[in-house]
Amino acid sequence: MLSETPGATLLAGGTDLMVEINFNHRKPDDVISLRHVPELSAWSINESTGNVFIGSAVPYKNMESGPLAQELPALAQAARTVGSPQIRAAGSLGGNLGTCSPAGDSLPVLSALDAVVHLVSQNGSRDVPVAEFMVGPKKNARHQNEIILGVTLPAMNGRQGYAKVGVRNAMVISVASACFALQDGTPRIALGSVGPTVLRCPQAEAFLSAHLDTNGVVSDDAAKEFGRLVSQESKPIDDHRSTAVYRRHAVGVLAQRLSQRGVHS
Ligand SMILES: Cc1cc2nc3c(=O)[nH]c(=O)nc-3n(C[C@H](O)[C@H](O)[C@H](O)COP(=O)(O)OP(=O)(O)OC[C@H]3O[C@@H](n4cnc5c(N)ncnc54)[C@H](O)[C@@H]3O)c2cc1C
């Protein structure tokens, strides 16, 4: 259908798209609903590689708890912070990637774990690392004739965690967010809402890598310096939600705390 109607807009849960239509920011002539495409609504784990595939239409409610949450606790933590139960029942990972806001809660988790985004069209398929998929604020590398099939990312094999700061405790878009993962013994940190897209912090990651003890434990001093480096690598701006100064501070505090906590495998 998409190849026959190249300008058509795809609809998953509609929790972003319907808001844009209601505010007259988008006026699509053709809308293709993805809700009844079973391949998009399933997730699976490849026992031999330890990789998890999550279909683009899997809603947040399926990530919050249960078997998927056990494989990816940081994703579960991020999913629990999204909107309200109604939004989490409808909203999907594919929609978060489709909108590609730097505040999208699933995106720091995908970034920290180096997820791969699978795109399909009538012409074939391609796999794009999530860092290359997110090209700017609300801009992604999807071609108009492509559907996001899903993402592949490794199941947890160290500790991981996600946290966000907003102006309220619930139903809030983040002012700053961070996902920390110790994966394959390597620390990774990805930040949301403090740059044009989700950011990784190579200098902070390299510092922490050199300051982990053999059990992956981070001392108070190392965690503090890690937070400072993360703040330094963030690229926040002032906008209607917060100031750059506050965001820079907040994201450093989140990183410092996450580096010492998190759910363990
Ligand atoms: C009240 C409210 C609260 C919210 N709170 C949060 C929050 O706390 N955190 C957060 O991150 N987001 C939040 N959102 C935004 C939204 O819920 C998420 O971005 C959600 O992930 C969007 O998913 P969806 O399935 O509803 O996407 P849709 O609205 O259906 O689609 C969004 C975009 O992605 C495209 N798209 C969807 N699926 C695909 C696909 N498979 N292939 C290609 N393109 C696709 C669509 O064409 C559209 O451009 C909130 C929204 C509302 C209304």
mmCIF file of C-alpha atoms and ligand atoms in Angstrom:
data_model
loop_
_atom_site.group_PDB
_atom_site.id
_atom_site.type_symbol
_atom_site.label_atom_id
_atom_site.label_comp_id
_atom_site.label_asym_id
_atom_site.label_seq_id
_atom_site.Cartn_x
_atom_site.Cartn_y
_atom_site.Cartn_z
ATOM 1 C CA MET A 1 0.000 0.000 0.000
ATOM 2 C CA LEU A 2 2.837 2.394 0.869
ATOM 3 C CA SER A 3 4.575 1.836 -2.462
ATOM 4 C CA GLU A 4 1.280 2.537 -4.251
ATOM 5 C CA THR A 5 0.708 5.706 -2.190
ATOM 6 C CA PRO A 6 4.237 7.103 -1.651
ATOM 7 C CA GLY A 7 3.193 10.216 0.273
ATOM 8 C CA ALA A 8 1.006 8.309 2.741
ATOM 9 C CA THR A 9 1.471 8.805 6.479
ATOM 10 C CA LEU A 10 1.887 5.746 8.675
ATOM 11 C CA LEU A 11 -0.191 5.429 11.825
ATOM 12 C CA ALA A 12 0.799 3.164 14.729
ATOM 13 C CA GLY A 13 -0.656 4.144 18.136
ATOM 14 C CA GLY A 14 -1.464 7.660 16.923
ATOM 15 C CA THR A 15 -0.342 9.296 20.191
ATOM 16 C CA ASP A 16 1.999 11.675 18.312
ATOM 17 C CA LEU A 17 0.311 11.768 14.920
ATOM 18 C CA MET A 18 -3.187 12.575 16.160
ATOM 19 C CA VAL A 19 -1.852 15.447 18.291
ATOM 20 C CA GLU A 20 -0.152 16.902 15.205
ATOM 21 C CA ILE A 21 -3.309 16.522 13.123
ATOM 22 C CA ASN A 22 -5.476 18.054 15.865
ATOM 23 C CA PHE A 23 -3.167 21.087 15.992
ATOM 24 C CA ASN A 24 -3.120 21.355 12.176
ATOM 25 C CA HIS A 25 0.632 20.742 12.076
ATOM 26 C CA ARG A 26 0.072 17.879 9.654
ATOM 27 C CA LYS A 27 -2.727 17.341 7.165
ATOM 28 C CA PRO A 28 -2.160 13.939 5.577
ATOM 29 C CA ASP A 29 -4.295 12.996 2.572
ATOM 30 C CA ASP A 30 -3.646 9.295 3.028
ATOM 31 C CA VAL A 31 -3.074 7.419 6.270
ATOM 32 C CA ILE A 32 -2.057 3.754 6.447
ATOM 33 C CA SER A 33 -2.698 2.055 9.765
ATOM 34 C CA LEU A 34 -0.114 -0.476 10.929
ATOM 35 C CA ARG A 35 -2.173 -1.795 13.815
ATOM 36 C CA HIS A 36 -3.149 -5.087 12.222
ATOM 37 C CA VAL A 37 0.272 -6.135 10.909
ATOM 38 C CA PRO A 38 1.157 -8.986 13.285
ATOM 39 C CA GLU A 39 4.929 -9.000 12.466
ATOM 40 C CA LEU A 40 5.201 -5.484 13.872
ATOM 41 C CA SER A 41 3.546 -6.305 17.192
ATOM 42 C CA ALA A 42 5.782 -9.182 18.287
ATOM 43 C CA TRP A 43 9.099 -9.364 20.098
ATOM 44 C CA SER A 44 11.511 -12.280 20.378
ATOM 45 C CA ILE A 45 14.874 -13.239 21.788
ATOM 46 C CA ASN A 46 17.547 -15.050 19.818
ATOM 47 C CA GLU A 47 18.923 -17.488 22.390
ATOM 48 C CA SER A 48 22.190 -18.061 20.494
ATOM 49 C CA THR A 49 23.149 -14.377 20.072
ATOM 50 C CA GLY A 50 21.337 -13.015 23.138
ATOM 51 C CA ASN A 51 19.816 -10.302 20.937
ATOM 52 C CA VAL A 52 16.257 -9.078 21.361
ATOM 53 C CA PHE A 53 14.090 -8.083 18.384
ATOM 54 C CA ILE A 54 11.240 -5.705 19.219
ATOM 55 C CA GLY A 55 8.611 -5.065 16.545
ATOM 56 C CA SER A 56 7.942 -1.392 15.889
ATOM 57 C CA ALA A 57 4.289 -1.571 16.982
ATOM 58 C CA VAL A 58 4.975 -3.220 20.366
ATOM 59 C CA PRO A 59 3.344 -0.830 22.851
ATOM 60 C CA TYR A 60 5.060 0.482 25.985
ATOM 61 C CA LYS A 61 2.698 -1.517 28.192
ATOM 62 C CA ASN A 62 4.368 -4.718 26.934
ATOM 63 C CA MET A 63 7.815 -3.369 27.889
ATOM 64 C CA GLU A 64 6.951 -2.126 31.389
ATOM 65 C CA SER A 65 6.862 -5.539 33.059
ATOM 66 C CA GLY A 66 6.984 -9.231 32.200
ATOM 67 C CA PRO A 67 9.574 -11.165 30.189
ATOM 68 C CA LEU A 68 10.691 -8.279 27.955
ATOM 69 C CA ALA A 69 11.299 -6.098 31.030
ATOM 70 C CA GLN A 70 13.551 -8.817 32.455
ATOM 71 C CA GLU A 71 15.725 -8.786 29.333
ATOM 72 C CA LEU A 72 15.860 -4.977 29.123
ATOM 73 C CA PRO A 73 15.209 -3.360 32.519
ATOM 74 C CA ALA A 74 16.321 0.107 31.347
ATOM 75 C CA LEU A 75 13.743 -0.036 28.550
ATOM 76 C CA ALA A 76 11.137 -1.059 31.130
ATOM 77 C CA GLN A 77 12.084 1.909 33.323
ATOM 78 C CA ALA A 78 11.866 4.248 30.320
ATOM 79 C CA ALA A 79 8.501 2.759 29.250
ATOM 80 C CA ARG A 80 7.065 3.276 32.746
ATOM 81 C CA THR A 81 7.801 7.012 32.502
ATOM 82 C CA VAL A 82 5.903 7.500 29.218
ATOM 83 C CA GLY A 83 2.639 9.467 29.542
ATOM 84 C CA SER A 84 -0.292 7.698 31.173
ATOM 85 C CA PRO A 85 -1.564 4.090 31.043
ATOM 86 C CA GLN A 86 -3.675 5.050 28.010
ATOM 87 C CA ILE A 87 -0.643 6.444 26.163
ATOM 88 C CA ARG A 88 1.445 3.401 27.119
ATOM 89 C CA ALA A 89 -1.249 1.066 25.793
ATOM 90 C CA ALA A 90 -1.227 2.763 22.376
ATOM 91 C CA GLY A 91 2.230 4.360 21.968
ATOM 92 C CA SER A 92 4.970 2.291 20.364
ATOM 93 C CA LEU A 93 8.722 2.137 19.869
ATOM 94 C CA GLY A 94 8.267 2.646 16.114
ATOM 95 C CA GLY A 95 6.290 5.816 16.804
ATOM 96 C CA ASN A 96 9.012 7.139 19.144
ATOM 97 C CA LEU A 97 11.577 6.471 16.382
ATOM 98 C CA GLY A 98 9.248 7.859 13.707
ATOM 99 C CA THR A 99 8.804 11.137 15.584
ATOM 100 C CA CYS A 100 12.481 11.111 16.625
ATOM 101 C CA SER A 101 12.187 13.821 19.272
ATOM 102 C CA PRO A 102 15.358 14.138 21.379
ATOM 103 C CA ALA A 103 12.972 13.804 24.352
ATOM 104 C CA GLY A 104 11.635 10.396 23.222
ATOM 105 C CA ASP A 105 12.021 8.179 26.277
ATOM 106 C CA SER A 106 12.923 4.943 24.514
ATOM 107 C CA LEU A 107 15.663 6.530 22.417
ATOM 108 C CA PRO A 108 18.466 6.886 25.025
ATOM 109 C CA VAL A 109 18.020 3.175 25.801
ATOM 110 C CA LEU A 110 18.284 2.236 22.126
ATOM 111 C CA SER A 111 21.332 4.491 21.798
ATOM 112 C CA ALA A 112 23.153 3.214 24.907
ATOM 113 C CA LEU A 113 22.707 -0.368 23.699
ATOM 114 C CA ASP A 114 23.678 0.414 20.068
ATOM 115 C CA ALA A 115 20.359 -0.813 18.694
ATOM 116 C CA VAL A 116 19.934 -1.435 14.985
ATOM 117 C CA VAL A 117 16.785 -0.144 13.254
ATOM 118 C CA HIS A 118 15.326 -2.441 10.588
ATOM 119 C CA LEU A 119 13.620 -0.697 7.657
ATOM 120 C CA VAL A 120 11.642 -2.441 4.924
ATOM 121 C CA SER A 121 10.137 -1.339 1.633
ATOM 122 C CA GLN A 122 8.932 -2.888 -1.584
ATOM 123 C CA ASN A 123 12.556 -2.569 -2.810
ATOM 124 C CA GLY A 124 14.149 -4.525 0.022
ATOM 125 C CA SER A 125 15.371 -3.966 3.538
ATOM 126 C CA ARG A 126 18.214 -2.198 5.291
ATOM 127 C CA ASP A 127 19.606 -2.051 8.811
ATOM 128 C CA VAL A 128 20.650 1.308 10.227
ATOM 129 C CA PRO A 129 22.497 1.829 13.535
ATOM 130 C CA VAL A 130 20.253 3.966 15.731
ATOM 131 C CA ALA A 131 22.986 6.647 15.979
ATOM 132 C CA GLU A 132 22.739 7.103 12.190
ATOM 133 C CA PHE A 133 18.945 6.813 12.167
ATOM 134 C CA MET A 134 18.499 9.899 14.399
ATOM 135 C CA VAL A 135 19.708 12.723 12.156
ATOM 136 C CA GLY A 136 18.279 15.822 13.890
ATOM 137 C CA PRO A 137 15.445 17.151 16.024
ATOM 138 C CA LYS A 138 12.372 15.227 14.833
ATOM 139 C CA LYS A 139 14.296 14.053 11.762
ATOM 140 C CA ASN A 140 15.279 10.512 10.943
ATOM 141 C CA ALA A 141 16.904 8.559 8.130
ATOM 142 C CA ARG A 142 13.721 6.719 7.069
ATOM 143 C CA HIS A 143 12.891 7.013 3.370
ATOM 144 C CA GLN A 144 9.289 7.840 2.510
ATOM 145 C CA ASN A 145 8.633 4.374 1.091
ATOM 146 C CA GLU A 146 9.984 2.544 4.159
ATOM 147 C CA ILE A 147 8.331 1.074 7.233
ATOM 148 C CA ILE A 148 10.218 0.685 10.488
ATOM 149 C CA LEU A 149 9.973 -3.064 11.031
ATOM 150 C CA GLY A 150 11.574 -3.041 14.483
ATOM 151 C CA VAL A 151 14.858 -2.853 16.337
ATOM 152 C CA THR A 152 17.450 -5.354 17.502
ATOM 153 C CA LEU A 153 19.451 -4.753 20.664
ATOM 154 C CA PRO A 154 21.402 -6.942 23.069
ATOM 155 C CA ALA A 155 19.710 -8.297 26.186
ATOM 156 C CA MET A 156 21.183 -7.019 29.461
ATOM 157 C CA ASN A 157 24.485 -8.598 30.490
ATOM 158 C CA GLY A 158 25.576 -6.060 33.104
ATOM 159 C CA ARG A 159 23.659 -3.445 35.063
ATOM 160 C CA GLN A 160 21.526 -0.821 33.378
ATOM 161 C CA GLY A 161 19.124 1.958 34.274
ATOM 162 C CA TYR A 162 17.124 4.878 32.904
ATOM 163 C CA ALA A 163 16.048 8.070 34.650
ATOM 164 C CA LYS A 164 14.439 11.315 33.611
ATOM 165 C CA VAL A 165 13.799 14.749 35.060
ATOM 166 C CA GLY A 166 10.655 16.683 34.222
ATOM 167 C CA VAL A 167 8.532 19.442 35.643
ATOM 168 C CA ARG A 168 6.178 16.914 37.288
ATOM 169 C CA ASN A 169 6.533 13.350 38.517
ATOM 170 C CA ALA A 170 4.186 11.842 35.917
ATOM 171 C CA MET A 171 2.686 12.581 32.496
ATOM 172 C CA VAL A 172 5.689 14.644 31.575
ATOM 173 C CA ILE A 173 8.031 15.069 28.639
ATOM 174 C CA SER A 174 11.617 14.982 29.871
ATOM 175 C CA VAL A 175 13.717 18.066 30.551
ATOM 176 C CA ALA A 176 16.768 15.790 30.738
ATOM 177 C CA SER A 177 17.088 12.019 30.613
ATOM 178 C CA ALA A 178 19.835 9.409 30.641
ATOM 179 C CA CYS A 179 20.339 5.706 30.114
ATOM 180 C CA PHE A 180 23.393 4.003 31.596
ATOM 181 C CA ALA A 181 24.357 0.461 30.642
ATOM 182 C CA LEU A 182 27.326 -1.670 31.550
ATOM 183 C CA GLN A 183 27.208 -3.969 28.532
ATOM 184 C CA ASP A 184 29.975 -6.506 27.760
ATOM 185 C CA GLY A 185 31.897 -4.856 30.610
ATOM 186 C CA THR A 186 31.853 -1.473 28.849
ATOM 187 C CA PRO A 187 30.065 1.568 30.308
ATOM 188 C CA ARG A 188 27.715 3.421 27.969
ATOM 189 C CA ILE A 189 25.735 6.571 28.601
ATOM 190 C CA ALA A 190 23.136 8.147 26.301
ATOM 191 C CA LEU A 191 21.347 11.420 26.996
ATOM 192 C CA GLY A 192 17.913 12.709 26.010
ATOM 193 C CA SER A 193 16.605 16.295 25.767
ATOM 194 C CA VAL A 194 20.072 17.847 25.982
ATOM 195 C CA GLY A 195 20.967 18.018 22.298
ATOM 196 C CA PRO A 196 19.466 18.032 18.807
ATOM 197 C CA THR A 197 19.279 14.238 18.978
ATOM 198 C CA VAL A 198 20.041 11.688 21.676
ATOM 199 C CA LEU A 199 23.763 11.948 22.495
ATOM 200 C CA ARG A 200 26.439 9.481 23.580
ATOM 201 C CA CYS A 201 29.359 10.807 25.656
ATOM 202 C CA PRO A 202 32.596 9.187 24.413
ATOM 203 C CA GLN A 203 34.915 11.032 26.799
ATOM 204 C CA ALA A 204 32.845 10.221 29.871
ATOM 205 C CA GLU A 205 32.515 6.583 28.743
ATOM 206 C CA ALA A 206 36.302 6.283 28.227
ATOM 207 C CA PHE A 207 36.955 7.833 31.654
ATOM 208 C CA LEU A 208 34.611 5.430 33.423
ATOM 209 C CA SER A 209 35.953 2.449 31.516
ATOM 210 C CA ALA A 210 39.362 3.206 33.023
ATOM 211 C CA HIS A 211 37.926 3.662 36.529
ATOM 212 C CA LEU A 212 35.731 0.573 36.940
ATOM 213 C CA ASP A 213 37.016 -2.014 39.370
ATOM 214 C CA THR A 214 37.020 -5.686 38.342
ATOM 215 C CA ASN A 215 33.436 -6.109 39.590
ATOM 216 C CA GLY A 216 32.240 -3.084 37.618
ATOM 217 C CA VAL A 217 31.899 -1.023 40.806
ATOM 218 C CA VAL A 218 32.287 2.763 40.464
ATOM 219 C CA SER A 219 33.742 4.737 43.388
ATOM 220 C CA ASP A 220 32.052 7.937 44.585
ATOM 221 C CA ASP A 221 34.873 10.080 43.195
ATOM 222 C CA ALA A 222 34.794 8.368 39.784
ATOM 223 C CA ALA A 223 30.983 8.706 39.623
ATOM 224 C CA LYS A 224 31.261 12.415 40.389
ATOM 225 C CA GLU A 225 33.858 12.993 37.689
ATOM 226 C CA PHE A 226 31.796 10.890 35.267
ATOM 227 C CA GLY A 227 28.800 13.163 35.932
ATOM 228 C CA ARG A 228 30.951 16.246 35.349
ATOM 229 C CA LEU A 229 32.220 14.902 32.013
ATOM 230 C CA VAL A 230 28.685 13.986 30.941
ATOM 231 C CA SER A 231 27.503 17.544 31.727
ATOM 232 C CA GLN A 232 30.409 18.862 29.670
ATOM 233 C CA GLU A 233 29.513 16.683 26.670
ATOM 234 C CA SER A 234 25.816 17.587 26.731
ATOM 235 C CA LYS A 235 24.583 20.252 24.288
ATOM 236 C CA PRO A 236 21.421 21.633 25.862
ATOM 237 C CA ILE A 237 19.452 24.711 24.839
ATOM 238 C CA ASP A 238 16.987 27.029 26.582
ATOM 239 C CA ASP A 239 13.393 26.358 25.545
ATOM 240 C CA HIS A 240 9.854 26.460 26.954
ATOM 241 C CA ARG A 241 10.528 23.406 29.140
ATOM 242 C CA SER A 242 13.799 24.422 30.823
ATOM 243 C CA THR A 243 17.100 26.240 30.620
ATOM 244 C CA ALA A 244 20.375 24.982 29.221
ATOM 245 C CA VAL A 245 22.080 25.579 32.585
ATOM 246 C CA TYR A 246 19.570 23.464 34.514
ATOM 247 C CA ARG A 247 19.587 20.689 31.895
ATOM 248 C CA ARG A 248 23.396 20.505 31.896
ATOM 249 C CA HIS A 249 23.409 20.187 35.687
ATOM 250 C CA ALA A 250 20.515 17.704 35.804
ATOM 251 C CA VAL A 251 21.945 15.342 33.226
ATOM 252 C CA GLY A 252 25.261 15.192 35.105
ATOM 253 C CA VAL A 253 23.448 14.283 38.336
ATOM 254 C CA LEU A 254 21.442 11.586 36.520
ATOM 255 C CA ALA A 255 24.620 10.117 35.012
ATOM 256 C CA GLN A 256 26.464 10.180 38.343
ATOM 257 C CA ARG A 257 23.628 8.345 40.108
ATOM 258 C CA LEU A 258 22.981 5.846 37.312
ATOM 259 C CA SER A 259 26.653 4.872 37.128
ATOM 260 C CA GLN A 260 26.465 3.487 40.678
ATOM 261 C CA ARG A 261 22.965 2.016 40.573
ATOM 262 C CA GLY A 262 20.865 0.107 38.077
ATOM 263 C CA VAL A 263 19.303 -3.285 37.702
ATOM 264 C CA HIS A 264 21.807 -6.164 37.598
ATOM 265 C CA SER A 265 21.688 -9.229 35.386
HETATM 266 C C1 LIG B 1 -0.441 12.844 26.535
HETATM 267 C C2 LIG B 1 0.820 12.360 25.883
HETATM 268 C C3 LIG B 1 1.915 12.078 26.668
HETATM 269 C C4 LIG B 1 3.111 11.633 26.103
HETATM 270 N N1 LIG B 1 4.167 11.353 26.903
HETATM 271 C C5 LIG B 1 5.329 10.913 26.369
HETATM 272 C C6 LIG B 1 6.445 10.608 27.215
HETATM 273 O O1 LIG B 1 6.402 10.732 28.428
HETATM 274 N N2 LIG B 1 7.582 10.164 26.588
HETATM 275 C C7 LIG B 1 7.687 9.996 25.238
HETATM 276 O O2 LIG B 1 8.725 9.565 24.742
HETATM 277 N N3 LIG B 1 6.633 10.282 24.429
HETATM 278 C C8 LIG B 1 5.472 10.733 24.954
HETATM 279 N N4 LIG B 1 4.419 11.033 24.133
HETATM 280 C C9 LIG B 1 4.602 10.902 22.684
HETATM 281 C C10 LIG B 1 4.174 9.529 22.105
HETATM 282 O O3 LIG B 1 3.317 8.825 22.962
HETATM 283 C C11 LIG B 1 5.399 8.647 21.785
HETATM 284 O O4 LIG B 1 6.317 9.311 20.947
HETATM 285 C C12 LIG B 1 5.001 7.303 21.153
HETATM 286 O O5 LIG B 1 6.118 6.453 21.151
HETATM 287 C C13 LIG B 1 4.474 7.446 19.727
HETATM 288 O O6 LIG B 1 4.100 6.156 19.291
HETATM 289 P P1 LIG B 1 2.769 5.920 18.420
HETATM 290 O O7 LIG B 1 2.709 4.472 18.125
HETATM 291 O O8 LIG B 1 1.591 6.514 19.089
HETATM 292 O O9 LIG B 1 3.162 6.762 17.105
HETATM 293 P P2 LIG B 1 2.227 7.460 16.017
HETATM 294 O O10 LIG B 1 1.614 8.709 16.574
HETATM 295 O O11 LIG B 1 1.305 6.486 15.397
HETATM 296 O O12 LIG B 1 3.360 7.841 14.942
HETATM 297 C C14 LIG B 1 4.358 8.787 15.244
HETATM 298 C C15 LIG B 1 5.224 9.004 14.004
HETATM 299 O O13 LIG B 1 5.961 7.847 13.681
HETATM 300 C C16 LIG B 1 5.614 7.359 12.402
HETATM 301 N N5 LIG B 1 5.572 5.895 12.520
HETATM 302 C C17 LIG B 1 4.921 5.178 13.464
HETATM 303 N N6 LIG B 1 5.172 3.869 13.308
HETATM 304 C C18 LIG B 1 5.984 3.769 12.233
HETATM 305 C C19 LIG B 1 6.584 2.672 11.553
HETATM 306 N N7 LIG B 1 6.419 1.405 11.948
HETATM 307 N N8 LIG B 1 7.353 2.918 10.477
HETATM 308 C C20 LIG B 1 7.560 4.199 10.073
HETATM 309 N N9 LIG B 1 7.018 5.272 10.649
HETATM 310 C C21 LIG B 1 6.240 5.054 11.733
HETATM 311 C C22 LIG B 1 4.268 7.990 12.062
HETATM 312 O O14 LIG B 1 4.066 8.112 10.678
HETATM 313 C C23 LIG B 1 4.407 9.331 12.762
HETATM 314 O O15 LIG B 1 5.164 10.210 11.956
HETATM 315 C C24 LIG B 1 3.200 11.471 24.688
HETATM 316 C C25 LIG B 1 2.082 11.750 23.881
HETATM 317 C C26 LIG B 1 0.898 12.190 24.470
HETATM 318 C C27 LIG B 1 -0.289 12.480 23.600
#
